Tab-separated table of C-alpha atoms and ligand atoms in Angstrom:
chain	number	residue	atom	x	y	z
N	1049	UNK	CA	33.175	98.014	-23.762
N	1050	UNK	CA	34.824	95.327	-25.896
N	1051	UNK	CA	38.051	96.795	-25.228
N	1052	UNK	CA	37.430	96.398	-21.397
N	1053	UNK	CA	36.297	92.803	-22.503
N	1054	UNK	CA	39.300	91.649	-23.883
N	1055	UNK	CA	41.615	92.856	-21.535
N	1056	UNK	CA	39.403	91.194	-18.463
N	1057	UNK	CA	40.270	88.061	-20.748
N	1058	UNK	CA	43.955	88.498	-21.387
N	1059	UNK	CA	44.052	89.065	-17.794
N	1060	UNK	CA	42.192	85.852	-16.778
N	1061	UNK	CA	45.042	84.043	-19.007
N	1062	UNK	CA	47.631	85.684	-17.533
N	1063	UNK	CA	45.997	84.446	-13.956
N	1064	UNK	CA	45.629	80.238	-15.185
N	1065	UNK	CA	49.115	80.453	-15.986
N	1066	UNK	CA	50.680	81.755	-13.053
N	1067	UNK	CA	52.303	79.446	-10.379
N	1068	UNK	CA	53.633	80.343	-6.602
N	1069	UNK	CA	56.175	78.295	-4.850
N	1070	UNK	CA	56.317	79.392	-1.302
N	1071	UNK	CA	54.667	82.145	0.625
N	1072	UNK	CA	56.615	84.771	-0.696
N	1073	UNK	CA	55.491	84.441	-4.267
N	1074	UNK	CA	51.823	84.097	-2.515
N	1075	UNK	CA	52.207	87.419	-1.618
N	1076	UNK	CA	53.654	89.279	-4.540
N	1077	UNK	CA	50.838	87.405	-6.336
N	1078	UNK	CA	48.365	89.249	-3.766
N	1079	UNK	CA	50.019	92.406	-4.385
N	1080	UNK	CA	50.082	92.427	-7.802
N	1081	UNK	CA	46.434	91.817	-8.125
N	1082	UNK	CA	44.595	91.694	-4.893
N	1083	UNK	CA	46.197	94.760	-3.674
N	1084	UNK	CA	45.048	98.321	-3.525
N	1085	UNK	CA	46.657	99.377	-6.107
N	1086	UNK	CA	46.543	96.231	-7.857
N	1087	UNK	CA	45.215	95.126	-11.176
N	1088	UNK	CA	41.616	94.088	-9.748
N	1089	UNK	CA	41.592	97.399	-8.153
N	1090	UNK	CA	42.381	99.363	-11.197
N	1091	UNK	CA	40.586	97.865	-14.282
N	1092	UNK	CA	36.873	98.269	-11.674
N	1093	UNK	CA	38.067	101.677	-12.118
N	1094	UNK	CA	37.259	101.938	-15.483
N	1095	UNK	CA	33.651	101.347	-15.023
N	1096	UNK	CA	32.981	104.910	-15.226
N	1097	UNK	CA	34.168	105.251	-18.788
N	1098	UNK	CA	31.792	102.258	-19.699
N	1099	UNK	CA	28.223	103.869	-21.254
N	1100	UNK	CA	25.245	103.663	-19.348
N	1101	UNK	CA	23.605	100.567	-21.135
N	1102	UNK	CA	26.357	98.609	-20.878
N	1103	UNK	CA	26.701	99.089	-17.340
N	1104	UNK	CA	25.267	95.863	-16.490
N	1105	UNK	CA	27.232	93.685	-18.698
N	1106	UNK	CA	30.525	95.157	-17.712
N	1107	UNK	CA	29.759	95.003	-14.056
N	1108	UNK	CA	29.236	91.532	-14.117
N	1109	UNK	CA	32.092	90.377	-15.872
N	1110	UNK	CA	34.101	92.344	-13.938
N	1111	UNK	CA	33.148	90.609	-10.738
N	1112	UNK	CA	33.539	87.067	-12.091
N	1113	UNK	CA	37.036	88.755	-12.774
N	1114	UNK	CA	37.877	89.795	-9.244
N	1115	UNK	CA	35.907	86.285	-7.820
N	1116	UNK	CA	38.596	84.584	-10.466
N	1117	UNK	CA	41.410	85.841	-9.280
N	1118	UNK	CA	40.587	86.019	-5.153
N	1119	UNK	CA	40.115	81.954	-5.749
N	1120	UNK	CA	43.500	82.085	-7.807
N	1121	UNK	CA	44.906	83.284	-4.600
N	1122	UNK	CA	43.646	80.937	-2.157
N	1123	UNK	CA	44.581	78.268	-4.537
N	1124	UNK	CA	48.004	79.207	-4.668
N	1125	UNK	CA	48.379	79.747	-0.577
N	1126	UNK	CA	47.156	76.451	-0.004
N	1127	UNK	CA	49.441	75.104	-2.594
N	1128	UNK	CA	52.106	76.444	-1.037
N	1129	UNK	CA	51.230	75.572	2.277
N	1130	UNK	CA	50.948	72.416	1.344
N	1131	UNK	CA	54.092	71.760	-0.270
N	1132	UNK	CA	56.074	73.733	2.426
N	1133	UNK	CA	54.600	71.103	4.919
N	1134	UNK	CA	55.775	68.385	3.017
N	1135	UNK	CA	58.938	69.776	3.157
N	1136	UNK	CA	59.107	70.089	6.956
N	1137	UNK	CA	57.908	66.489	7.744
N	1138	UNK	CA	60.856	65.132	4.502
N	1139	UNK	CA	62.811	62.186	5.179
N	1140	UNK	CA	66.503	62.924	4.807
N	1141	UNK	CA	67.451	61.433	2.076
N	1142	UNK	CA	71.506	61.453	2.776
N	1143	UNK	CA	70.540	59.156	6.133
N	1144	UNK	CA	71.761	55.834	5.732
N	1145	UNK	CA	69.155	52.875	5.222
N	1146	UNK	CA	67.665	50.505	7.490
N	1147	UNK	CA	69.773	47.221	6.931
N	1148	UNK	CA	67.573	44.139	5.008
N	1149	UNK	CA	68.796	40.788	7.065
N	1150	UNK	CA	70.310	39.246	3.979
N	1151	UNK	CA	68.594	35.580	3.685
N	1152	UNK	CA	71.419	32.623	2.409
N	1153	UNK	CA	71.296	30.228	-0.097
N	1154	UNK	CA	70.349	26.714	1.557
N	1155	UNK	CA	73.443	24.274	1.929
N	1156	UNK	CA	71.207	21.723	-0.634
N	1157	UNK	CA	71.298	24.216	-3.222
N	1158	UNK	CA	74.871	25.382	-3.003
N	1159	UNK	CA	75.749	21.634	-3.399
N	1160	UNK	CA	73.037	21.239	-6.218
N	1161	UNK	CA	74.400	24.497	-7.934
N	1162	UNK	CA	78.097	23.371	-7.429
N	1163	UNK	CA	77.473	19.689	-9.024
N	1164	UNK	CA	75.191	21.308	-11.941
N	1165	UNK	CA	77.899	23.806	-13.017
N	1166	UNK	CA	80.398	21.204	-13.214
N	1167	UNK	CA	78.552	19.029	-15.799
N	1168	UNK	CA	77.044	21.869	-17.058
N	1169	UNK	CA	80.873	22.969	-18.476
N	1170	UNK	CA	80.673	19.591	-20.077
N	1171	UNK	CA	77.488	20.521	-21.754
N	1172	UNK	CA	74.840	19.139	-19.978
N	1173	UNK	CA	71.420	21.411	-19.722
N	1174	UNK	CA	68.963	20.962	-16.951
N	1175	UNK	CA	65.265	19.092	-16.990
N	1176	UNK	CA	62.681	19.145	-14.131
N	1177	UNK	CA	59.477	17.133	-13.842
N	1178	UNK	CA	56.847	16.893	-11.232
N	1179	UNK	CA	57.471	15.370	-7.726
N	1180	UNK	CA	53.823	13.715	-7.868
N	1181	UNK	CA	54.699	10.800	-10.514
N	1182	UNK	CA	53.040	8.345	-12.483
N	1183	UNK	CA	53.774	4.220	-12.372
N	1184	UNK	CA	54.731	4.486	-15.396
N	1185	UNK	CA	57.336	7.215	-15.635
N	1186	UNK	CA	58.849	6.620	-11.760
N	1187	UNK	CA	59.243	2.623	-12.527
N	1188	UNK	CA	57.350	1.305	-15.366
N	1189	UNK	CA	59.824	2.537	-18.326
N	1190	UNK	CA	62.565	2.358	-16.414
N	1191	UNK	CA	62.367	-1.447	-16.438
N	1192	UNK	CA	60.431	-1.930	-13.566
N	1193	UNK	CA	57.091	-3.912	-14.496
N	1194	UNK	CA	54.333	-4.456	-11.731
N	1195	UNK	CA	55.434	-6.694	-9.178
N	1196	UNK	CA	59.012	-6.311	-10.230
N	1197	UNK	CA	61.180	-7.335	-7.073
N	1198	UNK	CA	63.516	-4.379	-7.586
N	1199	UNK	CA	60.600	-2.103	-6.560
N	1200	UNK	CA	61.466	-3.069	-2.961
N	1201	UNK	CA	65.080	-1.106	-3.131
N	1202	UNK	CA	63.066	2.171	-2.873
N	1203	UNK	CA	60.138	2.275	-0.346
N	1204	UNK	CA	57.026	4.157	-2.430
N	1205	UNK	CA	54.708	6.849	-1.303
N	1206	UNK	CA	51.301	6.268	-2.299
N	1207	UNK	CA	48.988	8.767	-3.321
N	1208	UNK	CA	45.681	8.457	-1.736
N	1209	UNK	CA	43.566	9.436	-4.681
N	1210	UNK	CA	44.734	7.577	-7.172
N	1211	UNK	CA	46.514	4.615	-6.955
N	1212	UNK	CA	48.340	4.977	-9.857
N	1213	UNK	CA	50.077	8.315	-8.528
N	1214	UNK	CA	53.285	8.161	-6.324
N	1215	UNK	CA	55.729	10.521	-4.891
N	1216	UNK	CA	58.708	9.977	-7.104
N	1217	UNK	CA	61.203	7.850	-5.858
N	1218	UNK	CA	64.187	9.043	-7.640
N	1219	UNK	CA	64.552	11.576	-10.485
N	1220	UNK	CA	64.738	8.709	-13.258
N	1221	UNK	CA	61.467	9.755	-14.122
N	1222	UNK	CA	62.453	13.183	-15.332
N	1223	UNK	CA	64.898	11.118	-17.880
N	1224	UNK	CA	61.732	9.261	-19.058
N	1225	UNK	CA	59.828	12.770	-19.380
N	1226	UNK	CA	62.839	14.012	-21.607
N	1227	UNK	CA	63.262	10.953	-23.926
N	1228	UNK	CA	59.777	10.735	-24.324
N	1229	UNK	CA	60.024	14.361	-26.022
N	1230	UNK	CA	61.905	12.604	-29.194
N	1231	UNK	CA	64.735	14.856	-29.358
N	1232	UNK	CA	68.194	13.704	-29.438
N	1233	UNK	CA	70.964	13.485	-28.818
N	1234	UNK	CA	69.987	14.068	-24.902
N	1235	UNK	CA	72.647	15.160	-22.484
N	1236	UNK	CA	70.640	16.363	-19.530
N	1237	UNK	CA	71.195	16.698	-15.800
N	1238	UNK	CA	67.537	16.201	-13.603
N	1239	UNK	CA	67.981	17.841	-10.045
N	1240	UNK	CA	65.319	17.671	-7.913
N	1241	UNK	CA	63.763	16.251	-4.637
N	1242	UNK	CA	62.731	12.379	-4.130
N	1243	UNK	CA	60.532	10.906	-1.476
N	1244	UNK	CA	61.136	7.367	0.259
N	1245	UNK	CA	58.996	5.847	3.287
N	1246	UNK	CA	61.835	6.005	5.506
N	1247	UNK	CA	62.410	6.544	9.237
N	1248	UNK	CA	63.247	9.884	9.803
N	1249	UNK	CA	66.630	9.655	11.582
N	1250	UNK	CA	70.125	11.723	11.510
N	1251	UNK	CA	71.176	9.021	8.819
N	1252	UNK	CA	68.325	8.580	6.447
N	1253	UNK	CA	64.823	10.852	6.075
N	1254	UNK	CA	61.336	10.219	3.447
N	1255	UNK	CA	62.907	13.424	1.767
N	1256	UNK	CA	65.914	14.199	-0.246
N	1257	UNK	CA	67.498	15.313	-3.146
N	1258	UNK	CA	69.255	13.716	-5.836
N	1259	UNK	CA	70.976	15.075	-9.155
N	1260	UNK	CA	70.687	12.528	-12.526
N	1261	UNK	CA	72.266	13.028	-15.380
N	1262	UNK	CA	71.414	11.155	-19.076
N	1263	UNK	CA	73.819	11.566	-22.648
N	1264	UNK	CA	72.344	9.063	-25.599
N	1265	UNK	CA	73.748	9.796	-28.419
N	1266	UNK	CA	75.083	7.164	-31.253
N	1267	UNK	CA	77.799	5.378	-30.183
N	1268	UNK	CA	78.189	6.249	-26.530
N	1269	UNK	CA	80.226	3.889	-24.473
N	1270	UNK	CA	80.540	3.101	-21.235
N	1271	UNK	CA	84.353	4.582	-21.611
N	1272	UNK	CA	82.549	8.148	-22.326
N	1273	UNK	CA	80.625	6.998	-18.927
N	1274	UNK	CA	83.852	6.262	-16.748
N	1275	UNK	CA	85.471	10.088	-18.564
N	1276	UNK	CA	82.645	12.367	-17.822
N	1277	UNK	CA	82.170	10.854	-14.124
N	1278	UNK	CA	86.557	10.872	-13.702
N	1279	UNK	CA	86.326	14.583	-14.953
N	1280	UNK	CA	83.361	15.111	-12.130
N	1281	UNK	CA	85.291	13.427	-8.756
N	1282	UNK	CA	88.838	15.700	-10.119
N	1283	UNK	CA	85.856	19.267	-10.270
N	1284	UNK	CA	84.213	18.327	-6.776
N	1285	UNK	CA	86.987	16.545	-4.662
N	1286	UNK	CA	89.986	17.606	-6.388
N	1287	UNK	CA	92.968	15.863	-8.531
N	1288	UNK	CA	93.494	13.452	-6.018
N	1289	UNK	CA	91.185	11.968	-5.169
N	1290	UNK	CA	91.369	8.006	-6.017
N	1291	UNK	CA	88.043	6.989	-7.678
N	1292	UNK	CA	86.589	3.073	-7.955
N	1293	UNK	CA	83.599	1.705	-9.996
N	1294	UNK	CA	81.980	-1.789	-7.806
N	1295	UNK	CA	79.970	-3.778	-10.041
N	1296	UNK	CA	76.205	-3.197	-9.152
N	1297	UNK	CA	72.682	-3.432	-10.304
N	1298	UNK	CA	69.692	-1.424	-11.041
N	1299	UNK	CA	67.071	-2.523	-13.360
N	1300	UNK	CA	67.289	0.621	-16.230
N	1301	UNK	CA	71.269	0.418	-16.591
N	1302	UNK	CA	72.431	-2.585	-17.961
N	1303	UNK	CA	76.095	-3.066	-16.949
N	1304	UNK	CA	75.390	-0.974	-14.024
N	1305	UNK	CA	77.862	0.310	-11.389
N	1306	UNK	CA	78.448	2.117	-8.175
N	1307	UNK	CA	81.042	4.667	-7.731
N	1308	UNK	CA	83.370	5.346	-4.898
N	1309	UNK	CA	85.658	8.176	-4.340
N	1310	UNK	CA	88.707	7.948	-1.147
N	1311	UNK	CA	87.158	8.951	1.325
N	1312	UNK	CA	87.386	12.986	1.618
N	1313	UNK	CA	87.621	12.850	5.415
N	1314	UNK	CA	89.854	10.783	6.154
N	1315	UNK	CA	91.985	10.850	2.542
N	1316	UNK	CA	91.693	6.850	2.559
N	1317	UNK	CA	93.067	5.883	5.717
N	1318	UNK	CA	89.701	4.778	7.286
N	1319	UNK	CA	87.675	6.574	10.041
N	1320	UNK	CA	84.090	7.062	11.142
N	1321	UNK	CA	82.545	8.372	7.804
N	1322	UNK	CA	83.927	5.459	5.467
N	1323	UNK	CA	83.179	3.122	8.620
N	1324	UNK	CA	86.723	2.678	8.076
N	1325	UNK	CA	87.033	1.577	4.379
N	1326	UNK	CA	88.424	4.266	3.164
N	1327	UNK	CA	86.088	4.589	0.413
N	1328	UNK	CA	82.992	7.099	0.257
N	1329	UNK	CA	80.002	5.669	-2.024
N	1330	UNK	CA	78.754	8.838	-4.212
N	1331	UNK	CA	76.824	7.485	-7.057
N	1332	UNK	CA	75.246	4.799	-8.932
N	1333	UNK	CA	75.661	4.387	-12.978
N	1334	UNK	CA	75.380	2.312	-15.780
N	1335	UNK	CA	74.519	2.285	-19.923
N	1336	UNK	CA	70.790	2.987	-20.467
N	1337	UNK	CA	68.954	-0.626	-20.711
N	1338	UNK	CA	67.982	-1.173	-24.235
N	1339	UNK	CA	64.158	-1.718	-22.587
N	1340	UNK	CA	64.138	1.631	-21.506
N	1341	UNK	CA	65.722	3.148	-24.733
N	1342	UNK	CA	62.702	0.714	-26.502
N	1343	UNK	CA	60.100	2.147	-23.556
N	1344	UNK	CA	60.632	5.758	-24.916
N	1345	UNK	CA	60.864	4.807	-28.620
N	1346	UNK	CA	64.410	5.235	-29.430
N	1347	UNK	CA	65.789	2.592	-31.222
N	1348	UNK	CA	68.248	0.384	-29.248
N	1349	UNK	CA	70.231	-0.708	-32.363
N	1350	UNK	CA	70.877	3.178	-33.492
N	1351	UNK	CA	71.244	4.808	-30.112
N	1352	UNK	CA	72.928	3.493	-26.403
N	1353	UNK	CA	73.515	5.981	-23.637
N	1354	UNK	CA	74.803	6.414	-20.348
N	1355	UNK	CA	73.038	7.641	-17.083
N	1356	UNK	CA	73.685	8.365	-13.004
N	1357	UNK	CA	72.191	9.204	-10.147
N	1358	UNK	CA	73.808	11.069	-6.960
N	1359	UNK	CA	72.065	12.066	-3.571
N	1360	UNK	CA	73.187	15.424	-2.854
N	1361	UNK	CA	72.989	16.051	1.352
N	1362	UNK	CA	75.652	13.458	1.187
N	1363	UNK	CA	78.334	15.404	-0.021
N	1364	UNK	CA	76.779	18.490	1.544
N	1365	UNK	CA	76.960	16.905	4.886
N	1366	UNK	CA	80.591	15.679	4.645
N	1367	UNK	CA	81.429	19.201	2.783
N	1368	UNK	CA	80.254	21.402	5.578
N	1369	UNK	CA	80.802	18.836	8.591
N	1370	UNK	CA	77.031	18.289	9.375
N	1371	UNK	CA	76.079	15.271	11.279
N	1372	UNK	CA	72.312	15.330	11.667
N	1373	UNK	CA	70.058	14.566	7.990
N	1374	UNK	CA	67.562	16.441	9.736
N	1375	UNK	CA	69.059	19.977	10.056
N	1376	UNK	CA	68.647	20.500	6.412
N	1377	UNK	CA	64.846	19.952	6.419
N	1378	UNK	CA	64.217	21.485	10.180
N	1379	UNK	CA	64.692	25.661	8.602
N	1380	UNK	CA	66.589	27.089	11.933
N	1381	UNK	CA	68.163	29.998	10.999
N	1382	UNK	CA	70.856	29.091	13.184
N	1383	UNK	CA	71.368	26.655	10.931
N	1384	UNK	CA	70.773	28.371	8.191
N	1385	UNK	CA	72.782	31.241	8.672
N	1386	UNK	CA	75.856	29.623	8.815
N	1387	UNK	CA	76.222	29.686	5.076
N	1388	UNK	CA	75.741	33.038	4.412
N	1389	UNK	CA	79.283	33.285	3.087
N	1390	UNK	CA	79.389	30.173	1.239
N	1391	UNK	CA	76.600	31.742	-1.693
Y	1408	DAH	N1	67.822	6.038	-9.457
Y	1408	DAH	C1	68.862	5.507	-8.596
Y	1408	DAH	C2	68.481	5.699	-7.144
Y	1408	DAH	O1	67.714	6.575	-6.845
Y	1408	DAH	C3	70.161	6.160	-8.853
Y	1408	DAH	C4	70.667	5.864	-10.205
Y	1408	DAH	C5	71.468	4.799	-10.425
Y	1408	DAH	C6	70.305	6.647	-11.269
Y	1408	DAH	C7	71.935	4.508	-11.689
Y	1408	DAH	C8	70.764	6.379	-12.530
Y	1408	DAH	C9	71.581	5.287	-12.712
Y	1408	DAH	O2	70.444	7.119	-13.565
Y	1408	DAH	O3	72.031	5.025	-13.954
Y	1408	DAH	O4	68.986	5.004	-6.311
């Protein structure tokens, strides 16, 4: 009896470990145990040989034997059913993918990414700071007290909710955020998107996006000004391009200046774009104003810098020839798509 036992047992291992994978293996499987001459068959064979009291016992394990391995079976044909359907209704994998429409990178940003890298060879890293400004960081420490006339040269949002929030004017603010932090020397680039009340129109819109860039250090002169920006007009307009620095103002630079480059159209001959000067303005500059410096507490007497400030759909717009402001902000792909090379 315990003989009979352990083999039912070994068997029932044997069973849990076997696997089928297709139809064929299904039925061998049924063959080998299922079938009339198979192993179910044969070991209910050997009931005669099992004494009459145990009779019971062995009769019962023996049919939890053959139940066992009859759901085995079924098991393994639906398995394999299963798995040869999955087969049949199989992608083909060699077939060549539906094509993703590849997206572009907007004409803003390749003109944002192309100014960046250039000062960014020069060492400059980059800073970003919210477009929803405080007083104090879009005009207040930049020289610009309350009621400050110069406040008219950019026309201000006005956030509703608080009247001391605006939309940033210009990314100045992001070179208050940064020498606020403390750490210098500072040689920092600010790219980012400004906001001005303006008419929207194909020359001028109350969105656009500027580049800054700030270096205080000890002893930085407005010669290291006139280099890095002479190095910048030879990257972006090439070696010969004449350049120009006009006398200007703006109340956080202190000499400030505006920067002209020949005018890339016309090479300095005069046409349309230059409204026939000959010169292209691209920037405005100066040395940091020693209230500003004082405004972020770095001392004045230890520590001058330089800064600038450059819109960025100009260039864009005379680089790629586009005539309308408005295209850049208006998302047509057929816009769009036109600079799918140019990434
Ligand atoms: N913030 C000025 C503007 O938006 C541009 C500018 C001029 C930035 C001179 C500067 C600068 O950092 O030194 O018109």
């Amino acid at each position: 009896m315990e003989q009979l036992l352990n083999k039912i047992e070994a068997f029932k291992k044997e069973l849990e470990g076997t696997i089928a994978a297709d139809a064929k293996q299904v039925e061998e499987f049924r063959i080998k145990w299922l079938g009339t001459k198979g192993v179910v068959k044969d070991i209910m064979g050997e009931m005669k040989n099992v004494a009459p009291e145990n009779k019971k016992a062995a009769g019962q394990a023996l049919n939890e034997f053959k139940i066992f391995a009859e759901t085995t079976y079924e098991t393994l044909k639906q398995s394999a059913a299963g798995s040869q359907q999955s087969t049949a209704t199989a992608i083909d994998l060699s077939l060549p993918g539906d094509a993703m429409p590849l997206g572009s990178r907007h004409p803003v940003v390749l003109m944002k990414n192309r100014i960046v890298s250039i000062f960014q060879r020069l060492g400059f890293a980059v800073a970003e700071g919210p477009e929803i400004e405080d007083d104090w960081h879009n005009f207040g420490a930049l020289n610009l007290p309350a009621h400050h006339p110069a406040r008219d040269m950019q026309d201000t949002f006005y956030v509703q909710q608080n009247p001391d929030w605006v939309l940033r004017t210009h990314t100045s603010s992001v070179q208050i955020r940064e020498m606020e932090k403390g750490k210098l020397p500072i040689r920092m680039l600010m790219p980012g998107r400004v906001y001005r009340n303006e008419t929207v129109s194909a020359r001028s819109h109350c969105f656009f996006h500027q580049v800054e860039g700030l270096y205080i250090d000890e002893h930085v002169s407005f010669a290291d000004l006139k280099q890095t920006l002479y190095f910048f007009v030879k990257e972006m307009y090439g070696k010969d391009v004449k350049v120009r620095f006009r006398p200007s103002y703006f109340p956080f630079t202190e000499p400030s200046a505006e920067m002209d480059v020949t005018c890339f159209i016309c090479g300095g001959t005069g046409c349309n774009i230059c409204k026939k000067t000959g010169w292209v303005e691209i920037l405005g500059c100066g040395m940091v104003h020693p209230n500003v410096l004082t405004n972020c507490h770095i001392d004045p007497n230890k520590y001058t810098g330089f800064a600038f400030g450059m819109g960025i759909e100009r260039p864009a717009m005379l680089k790629y020839g586009v005539n309308d402001l408005r295209l850049f902000s208006e998302n047509d792909v057929r816009f769009l798509r036109q600079f799918t090379s140019a990434i």
